[in-house]
XYZ file of C-alpha atoms in Angstrom:
457
model
C -101.820 -105.057 -4.523
C -100.109 -106.529 -7.393
C -98.221 -104.922 -10.034
C -101.042 -105.254 -12.559
C -103.643 -103.980 -10.057
C -101.442 -101.131 -9.371
C -100.600 -100.191 -12.628
C -104.188 -100.521 -13.624
C -105.450 -98.327 -10.772
C -103.025 -95.755 -11.810
C -104.676 -95.519 -15.539
C -108.196 -94.831 -13.926
C -109.469 -97.947 -14.928
C -112.193 -100.091 -13.308
C -110.525 -102.359 -10.526
C -113.085 -105.247 -11.123
C -111.240 -105.333 -14.452
C -108.410 -106.842 -13.223
C -110.193 -110.317 -13.108
C -110.133 -110.822 -16.463
C -106.669 -110.892 -17.326
C -105.155 -114.467 -17.033
C -101.621 -114.922 -16.268
C -99.293 -117.883 -17.376
C -96.206 -117.456 -15.246
C -93.245 -119.249 -16.226
C -90.629 -118.458 -13.451
C -87.179 -117.817 -14.624
C -87.299 -116.317 -17.751
C -85.841 -112.429 -17.670
C -83.599 -113.523 -14.896
C -82.496 -110.845 -13.231
C -81.771 -109.359 -9.256
C -84.822 -107.381 -9.791
C -88.321 -108.692 -10.572
C -88.220 -107.603 -14.416
C -90.882 -110.729 -14.909
C -93.531 -109.494 -13.043
C -92.882 -105.796 -14.034
C -92.908 -106.891 -17.831
C -96.207 -109.098 -17.268
C -97.849 -105.939 -15.784
C -96.816 -103.510 -18.382
C -98.047 -105.964 -21.093
C -100.968 -106.719 -19.075
C -102.495 -103.550 -18.525
C -102.022 -102.687 -22.054
C -104.020 -105.777 -23.450
C -106.644 -104.927 -20.515
C -107.103 -101.397 -22.065
C -107.104 -103.028 -25.765
C -109.858 -105.262 -24.378
C -112.145 -102.724 -22.898
C -111.793 -100.586 -25.889
C -112.950 -103.544 -27.566
C -115.827 -104.220 -25.838
C -117.300 -100.470 -26.057
C -117.084 -100.819 -29.784
C -118.368 -103.591 -29.970
C -121.883 -102.764 -27.844
C -120.332 -102.685 -24.274
C -120.628 -106.808 -23.288
C -118.025 -108.062 -21.180
C -114.459 -107.371 -21.375
C -112.734 -109.823 -23.257
C -110.011 -112.281 -21.315
C -106.819 -111.432 -21.266
C -103.811 -113.857 -21.673
C -100.573 -112.544 -20.279
C -97.753 -115.312 -21.253
C -94.489 -115.112 -19.857
C -93.385 -116.527 -22.598
C -94.572 -113.698 -25.424
C -93.596 -111.217 -22.772
C -90.175 -112.564 -22.823
C -89.584 -112.985 -26.114
C -91.441 -109.537 -26.925
C -89.097 -107.779 -24.766
C -85.766 -108.848 -26.423
C -87.521 -108.737 -30.263
C -84.584 -106.981 -31.400
C -82.316 -110.285 -30.505
C -84.749 -112.046 -32.466
C -84.947 -110.294 -35.521
C -83.813 -112.049 -38.743
C -83.542 -110.715 -42.300
C -82.609 -113.243 -44.835
C -81.246 -115.035 -41.668
C -79.264 -112.044 -41.032
C -79.337 -110.778 -36.998
C -79.589 -107.101 -36.351
C -77.075 -105.139 -35.524
C -76.077 -104.895 -31.802
C -74.792 -101.764 -29.769
C -71.705 -100.001 -31.237
C -68.164 -100.501 -30.584
C -68.163 -96.990 -28.254
C -71.586 -97.949 -26.808
C -70.305 -99.628 -23.511
C -69.121 -99.178 -19.976
C -65.716 -97.636 -19.590
C -63.509 -97.466 -16.222
C -62.597 -94.205 -15.184
C -60.329 -92.985 -12.631
C -63.278 -93.401 -9.857
C -65.603 -95.638 -11.087
C -67.497 -96.143 -14.384
C -69.132 -94.746 -16.963
C -71.377 -95.736 -20.101
C -71.607 -93.968 -23.313
C -74.270 -94.202 -26.063
C -72.763 -93.836 -29.353
C -74.997 -95.799 -31.625
C -75.750 -92.906 -34.022
C -72.960 -91.216 -35.900
C -73.983 -87.856 -34.567
C -73.815 -88.979 -30.907
C -70.428 -90.715 -31.613
C -69.245 -87.916 -33.263
C -69.840 -85.720 -30.061
C -68.446 -88.005 -28.111
C -65.433 -87.979 -29.718
C -65.050 -84.639 -29.680
C -65.214 -83.973 -26.465
C -63.111 -86.315 -25.220
C -60.464 -85.485 -28.008
C -59.957 -88.907 -28.856
C -59.588 -90.475 -32.526
C -62.484 -93.373 -33.069
C -60.656 -96.238 -31.334
C -61.955 -97.711 -27.962
C -58.310 -98.104 -26.977
C -57.681 -94.105 -27.331
C -61.292 -93.827 -25.494
C -60.218 -96.028 -22.832
C -56.890 -94.286 -22.252
C -58.995 -90.849 -22.332
C -61.490 -92.093 -19.592
C -59.092 -93.704 -17.391
C -57.406 -90.591 -15.925
C -60.946 -88.567 -15.439
C -63.651 -88.911 -13.036
C -66.857 -90.272 -14.010
C -68.816 -87.350 -13.046
C -66.390 -85.469 -15.205
C -66.743 -86.954 -18.152
C -70.699 -87.172 -17.604
C -71.029 -83.204 -17.782
C -68.290 -82.780 -20.493
C -69.929 -85.345 -23.088
C -73.464 -83.910 -21.891
C -72.153 -80.243 -22.725
C -70.909 -81.158 -25.994
C -74.341 -83.145 -26.857
C -73.255 -86.580 -26.615
C -74.515 -89.773 -24.258
C -72.660 -90.607 -20.951
C -73.907 -91.292 -17.708
C -71.628 -92.354 -14.567
C -72.553 -94.912 -12.806
C -74.685 -94.232 -9.355
C -76.371 -96.420 -6.499
C -79.611 -96.453 -6.106
C -79.076 -94.614 -2.733
C -76.962 -91.429 -4.568
C -79.423 -91.593 -7.472
C -82.319 -91.328 -4.485
C -80.567 -87.968 -3.521
C -80.089 -86.386 -6.688
C -82.401 -83.671 -7.341
C -83.535 -85.510 -10.985
C -84.600 -88.440 -8.837
C -86.639 -86.208 -6.485
C -88.540 -84.720 -9.517
C -89.479 -87.939 -10.890
C -90.627 -89.376 -7.593
C -93.198 -86.450 -7.800
C -94.654 -88.086 -11.285
C -97.404 -90.832 -11.611
C -96.618 -93.702 -13.388
C -98.761 -92.928 -16.222
C -99.273 -89.356 -16.174
C -102.757 -88.372 -17.026
C -104.198 -84.723 -18.174
C -107.340 -83.353 -19.488
C -106.516 -80.352 -21.483
C -109.871 -78.974 -22.693
C -113.937 -79.633 -22.877
C -113.596 -81.180 -26.009
C -116.908 -83.249 -26.924
C -116.847 -87.065 -26.069
C -115.866 -88.853 -28.895
C -117.837 -90.636 -30.957
C -116.671 -94.216 -32.242
C -118.193 -96.405 -34.909
C -118.786 -99.985 -34.374
C -116.095 -102.569 -34.799
C -116.729 -104.906 -37.563
C -116.813 -108.179 -35.670
C -116.008 -110.222 -39.397
C -112.165 -110.726 -38.192
C -110.108 -109.885 -35.328
C -111.535 -107.476 -32.626
C -109.493 -104.011 -33.424
C -109.990 -101.748 -31.045
C -108.308 -98.887 -32.691
C -109.601 -99.675 -35.878
C -110.348 -96.073 -38.076
C -107.986 -94.129 -35.610
C -105.199 -91.883 -37.061
C -102.084 -91.857 -35.353
C -99.316 -89.530 -36.081
C -95.518 -91.280 -34.677
C -93.128 -88.749 -33.916
C -90.886 -91.346 -32.051
C -87.605 -92.876 -32.533
C -85.749 -95.684 -31.064
C -87.446 -98.387 -28.683
C -89.849 -96.989 -26.167
C -92.196 -94.850 -28.192
C -92.221 -97.253 -31.408
C -93.026 -100.046 -29.404
C -96.034 -98.093 -28.286
C -97.189 -96.758 -31.883
C -96.189 -100.882 -32.695
C -98.936 -101.517 -30.749
C -101.484 -99.254 -31.808
C -100.966 -100.425 -35.386
C -101.453 -104.210 -33.890
C -104.965 -102.946 -32.770
C -106.059 -101.346 -36.176
C -104.863 -97.845 -35.791
C -103.335 -96.204 -39.112
C -100.265 -95.345 -37.803
C -97.781 -92.853 -39.825
C -94.423 -92.450 -38.493
C -92.994 -89.252 -39.378
C -88.596 -88.510 -39.657
C -86.919 -85.284 -40.625
C -85.079 -86.210 -43.355
C -81.620 -85.243 -42.044
C -81.713 -87.456 -38.676
C -80.427 -91.095 -39.239
C -82.389 -94.056 -38.121
C -80.890 -97.564 -37.533
C -81.986 -99.698 -40.055
C -82.562 -103.040 -37.901
C -84.509 -100.936 -35.393
C -86.477 -99.362 -37.511
C -87.667 -102.752 -38.938
C -88.183 -104.302 -35.465
C -90.238 -101.570 -34.474
C -91.766 -100.647 -37.616
C -94.724 -103.570 -37.725
C -98.003 -102.334 -38.819
C -96.741 -98.669 -39.539
C -96.117 -96.949 -42.696
C -92.795 -94.409 -42.773
C -92.360 -91.255 -44.365
C -89.858 -88.363 -43.866
C -91.102 -84.631 -43.248
C -89.791 -81.871 -42.495
C -91.479 -79.579 -40.062
C -90.431 -76.589 -41.180
C -90.317 -76.521 -45.024
C -93.536 -79.046 -44.911
C -95.670 -77.434 -42.326
C -98.458 -77.120 -44.648
C -98.728 -80.912 -44.864
C -98.039 -81.511 -41.363
C -101.250 -79.417 -40.469
C -103.002 -81.541 -42.956
C -102.004 -84.779 -41.519
C -102.626 -83.358 -37.553
C -105.928 -82.142 -38.822
C -107.193 -85.759 -39.585
C -105.148 -87.320 -36.618
C -106.723 -88.716 -33.492
C -103.474 -89.548 -31.265
C -100.182 -88.008 -31.456
C -97.174 -89.213 -30.226
C -93.649 -87.765 -29.440
C -90.673 -89.038 -27.939
C -88.459 -86.224 -28.707
C -86.918 -84.450 -25.222
C -89.271 -82.274 -23.264
C -89.798 -78.799 -24.931
C -87.641 -80.163 -28.378
C -91.070 -79.828 -30.282
C -92.619 -76.485 -28.650
C -90.491 -74.258 -30.964
C -92.662 -76.018 -33.932
C -95.881 -75.256 -31.906
C -96.187 -78.934 -31.444
C -96.521 -78.975 -27.618
C -99.745 -80.768 -25.758
C -102.018 -77.174 -25.438
C -101.153 -76.049 -28.714
C -101.833 -79.172 -30.515
C -105.419 -79.578 -28.664
C -106.139 -75.893 -29.788
C -105.544 -76.406 -33.450
C -107.370 -80.357 -32.754
C -109.639 -80.659 -30.261
C -110.221 -84.001 -28.962
C -106.998 -85.252 -29.854
C -104.912 -87.732 -27.654
C -101.291 -86.520 -26.962
C -98.729 -88.877 -26.098
C -95.345 -88.157 -24.647
C -92.457 -90.079 -23.742
C -89.057 -88.796 -22.455
C -85.812 -90.205 -21.069
C -85.821 -87.809 -17.324
C -89.268 -86.683 -17.259
C -90.612 -83.828 -18.070
C -89.197 -81.488 -15.327
C -85.810 -81.411 -12.798
C -82.569 -80.561 -13.918
C -82.428 -82.780 -16.038
C -85.562 -82.471 -17.937
C -83.744 -81.682 -21.334
C -81.120 -84.165 -21.284
C -80.940 -87.002 -24.225
C -81.148 -90.338 -22.389
C -81.623 -94.177 -23.482
C -82.822 -97.463 -21.695
C -79.141 -98.385 -21.110
C -78.310 -94.749 -19.526
C -81.027 -94.387 -17.413
C -80.382 -98.039 -16.163
C -76.529 -96.696 -15.370
C -77.946 -93.323 -13.579
C -80.626 -95.258 -11.438
C -78.712 -97.729 -10.016
C -79.993 -100.225 -11.657
C -76.681 -101.129 -13.090
C -75.205 -101.269 -9.958
C -77.772 -103.712 -8.378
C -77.399 -106.086 -11.221
C -73.149 -106.060 -11.021
C -71.383 -108.997 -11.780
C -69.369 -111.053 -9.110
C -66.522 -108.629 -9.774
C -68.305 -105.622 -9.239
C -68.254 -104.636 -13.043
C -71.686 -102.665 -13.488
C -74.508 -105.077 -15.611
C -77.613 -104.660 -17.372
C -81.212 -106.002 -17.078
C -81.972 -108.832 -19.392
C -83.707 -107.255 -21.673
C -84.141 -103.666 -22.396
C -87.160 -103.708 -20.121
C -87.377 -99.901 -19.488
C -87.838 -99.063 -22.785
C -90.120 -102.233 -23.636
C -92.262 -101.710 -20.424
C -92.896 -97.964 -21.123
C -93.729 -98.296 -24.518
C -96.571 -100.584 -23.077
C -97.412 -98.264 -20.613
C -97.988 -95.612 -22.581
C -99.987 -97.289 -25.387
C -102.227 -98.286 -22.487
C -102.378 -94.998 -21.537
C -103.633 -93.787 -24.966
C -106.145 -96.353 -25.186
C -107.325 -95.562 -21.408
C -107.662 -92.039 -22.579
C -109.563 -93.104 -25.751
C -112.055 -95.112 -23.375
C -112.287 -92.115 -21.241
C -113.155 -89.796 -24.190
C -116.119 -91.735 -24.718
C -117.716 -90.873 -21.563
C -116.223 -87.496 -20.780
C -114.550 -86.218 -23.875
C -111.439 -83.498 -23.595
C -108.197 -83.707 -25.386
C -106.158 -85.352 -23.330
C -102.191 -85.600 -22.242
C -100.904 -88.804 -21.741
C -96.988 -88.845 -20.095
C -94.357 -91.582 -19.397
C -90.702 -91.159 -18.864
C -87.993 -93.995 -18.890
C -87.075 -93.015 -15.173
C -90.382 -93.225 -13.734
C -90.436 -96.545 -15.032
C -87.145 -97.427 -13.413
C -88.098 -95.880 -10.335
C -91.601 -98.447 -10.520
C -89.341 -101.294 -11.114
C -86.668 -100.918 -8.407
C -89.868 -100.104 -5.664
C -90.732 -103.539 -6.834
C -88.071 -105.323 -5.443
C -88.989 -104.225 -1.480
C -86.458 -104.665 0.793
C -85.288 -107.754 -0.523
C -83.353 -107.709 -4.000
C -82.806 -111.640 -5.216
C -83.060 -113.025 -8.768
C -84.769 -116.250 -9.947
C -82.924 -118.929 -11.508
C -82.434 -118.608 -15.445
C -84.558 -120.735 -17.931
C -83.614 -121.880 -21.204
C -87.047 -121.724 -22.378
C -87.176 -121.726 -26.351
C -88.397 -118.249 -27.644
C -89.988 -120.808 -30.848
C -93.550 -120.658 -30.240
C -93.529 -116.701 -30.021
C -91.651 -116.141 -33.018
C -92.909 -116.419 -36.925
C -91.687 -115.829 -40.212
C -93.120 -113.800 -43.195
C -91.550 -112.046 -46.429
C -91.403 -107.928 -46.910
C -89.970 -105.518 -49.362
C -86.930 -105.783 -46.793
C -86.659 -109.571 -47.260
C -87.701 -112.367 -45.394
C -88.247 -111.514 -41.400
C -87.852 -113.495 -38.546
C -89.157 -111.771 -35.687
C -91.476 -111.908 -32.175
C -95.064 -112.076 -32.168
C -97.044 -109.113 -30.080
C -97.945 -110.484 -26.320
C -100.951 -108.181 -26.081
C -103.371 -111.336 -26.212
C -107.245 -111.021 -25.716
C -109.979 -112.880 -26.843
C -110.822 -112.270 -29.989
C -107.979 -109.623 -30.499
C -105.056 -109.751 -33.595
C -102.076 -112.177 -33.123
C -99.870 -110.395 -35.555
C -99.560 -107.211 -37.624
C -101.464 -106.676 -40.392
C -98.444 -105.793 -42.853
C -94.623 -106.119 -42.503
C -92.367 -103.070 -41.905
C -90.965 -101.603 -44.858
C -87.952 -99.185 -45.888
C -87.653 -96.409 -43.456
C -89.120 -92.962 -45.161
C -90.175 -95.048 -48.038
C -94.215 -94.118 -47.568
C -95.801 -90.879 -48.845
C -97.050 -88.495 -45.974
C -100.785 -89.252 -46.093
C -103.560 -90.938 -44.419
C -104.964 -94.446 -45.540
């Protein structure tokens, strides 16, 4: 079974619909020892197919539109943050303290892009904010000691593991029990009734749907950016006191609106938004929002028929479920960085933040399939994904053979475009989700973080 067919089956899709997907293969893009190109194409492919399926339902139930998965478009979108330009300025990349470091017995990777994470890392290590000082502090400690010390302080550091070491870890065992996309029916809410989609313009299968976006960084925002492409009114909410990275927000903010809302102080306003929401997407650590009454069951009780989509780094169960995590750190823990190591043994990385982007498209696909299922059988729905589970799927795709494709210098220009915005002139990657009659670009450019009013259109 191909990755696309396997992913589609896991989403509960009709197997025959896979024949509606037409790939355009470009061997050598996303070159890696692991099958990143095939994996990325499958993630985008099932998302586009789920969108096409829902579009067919909303236009009278005819044939599902043909889906095109072009490796060039996918590869460009999977590094969208690298292609972003704002008035010609390239996006800021990883911060100086977000990198690999040698330890006394191996390697550790830290993540310090956000100011509060950087402060916790430095406090845990007892060093000033200077790479040389951090390097000296880490050189005398074991990687696992650094991991535990920094994690206990609320910072982010993960020791490099081989695939075999990760497989023996209790968290890997917990993740292995999970489906790639977890799908749960929460109650017996009535079947969803969709209004017909206007056939005068691009097919927008999510038109008329309202999405509360409680996500940050890349994976969750990629999912909600995709739902916005498909016509949903996506309102991203962030707490006022938690900083966001400007370029990261721009890259994933296409099609959306962005507002600041205190879930405690502005609870009445949130409940008003929830009462009108069709989908709630959250990307905080498992349990982090439960104290605000924002667990899946609690949301479904107050808003019957809602689709709740949840994203985490390490999975909802296991000893690491409550830990913070990012794509780069999951690659290190799960053995991917070891597999991708360089000729001198230095840990490597995938050619894109493929766990983030791939998981984002899988999460969007899960939401779209949940909406289609609701039209048949009703019920509030829970869709759940985890970066660590996505990593396991990518690694499993290598089978018994870990080889690399020769790289290619394929130009990304066909899949880039420009437009004006309130932030300046933007150059950005076009969406890779492509089906016959569907949208080819977002209806609106991103705006400044938190600049919109917390209300539905």
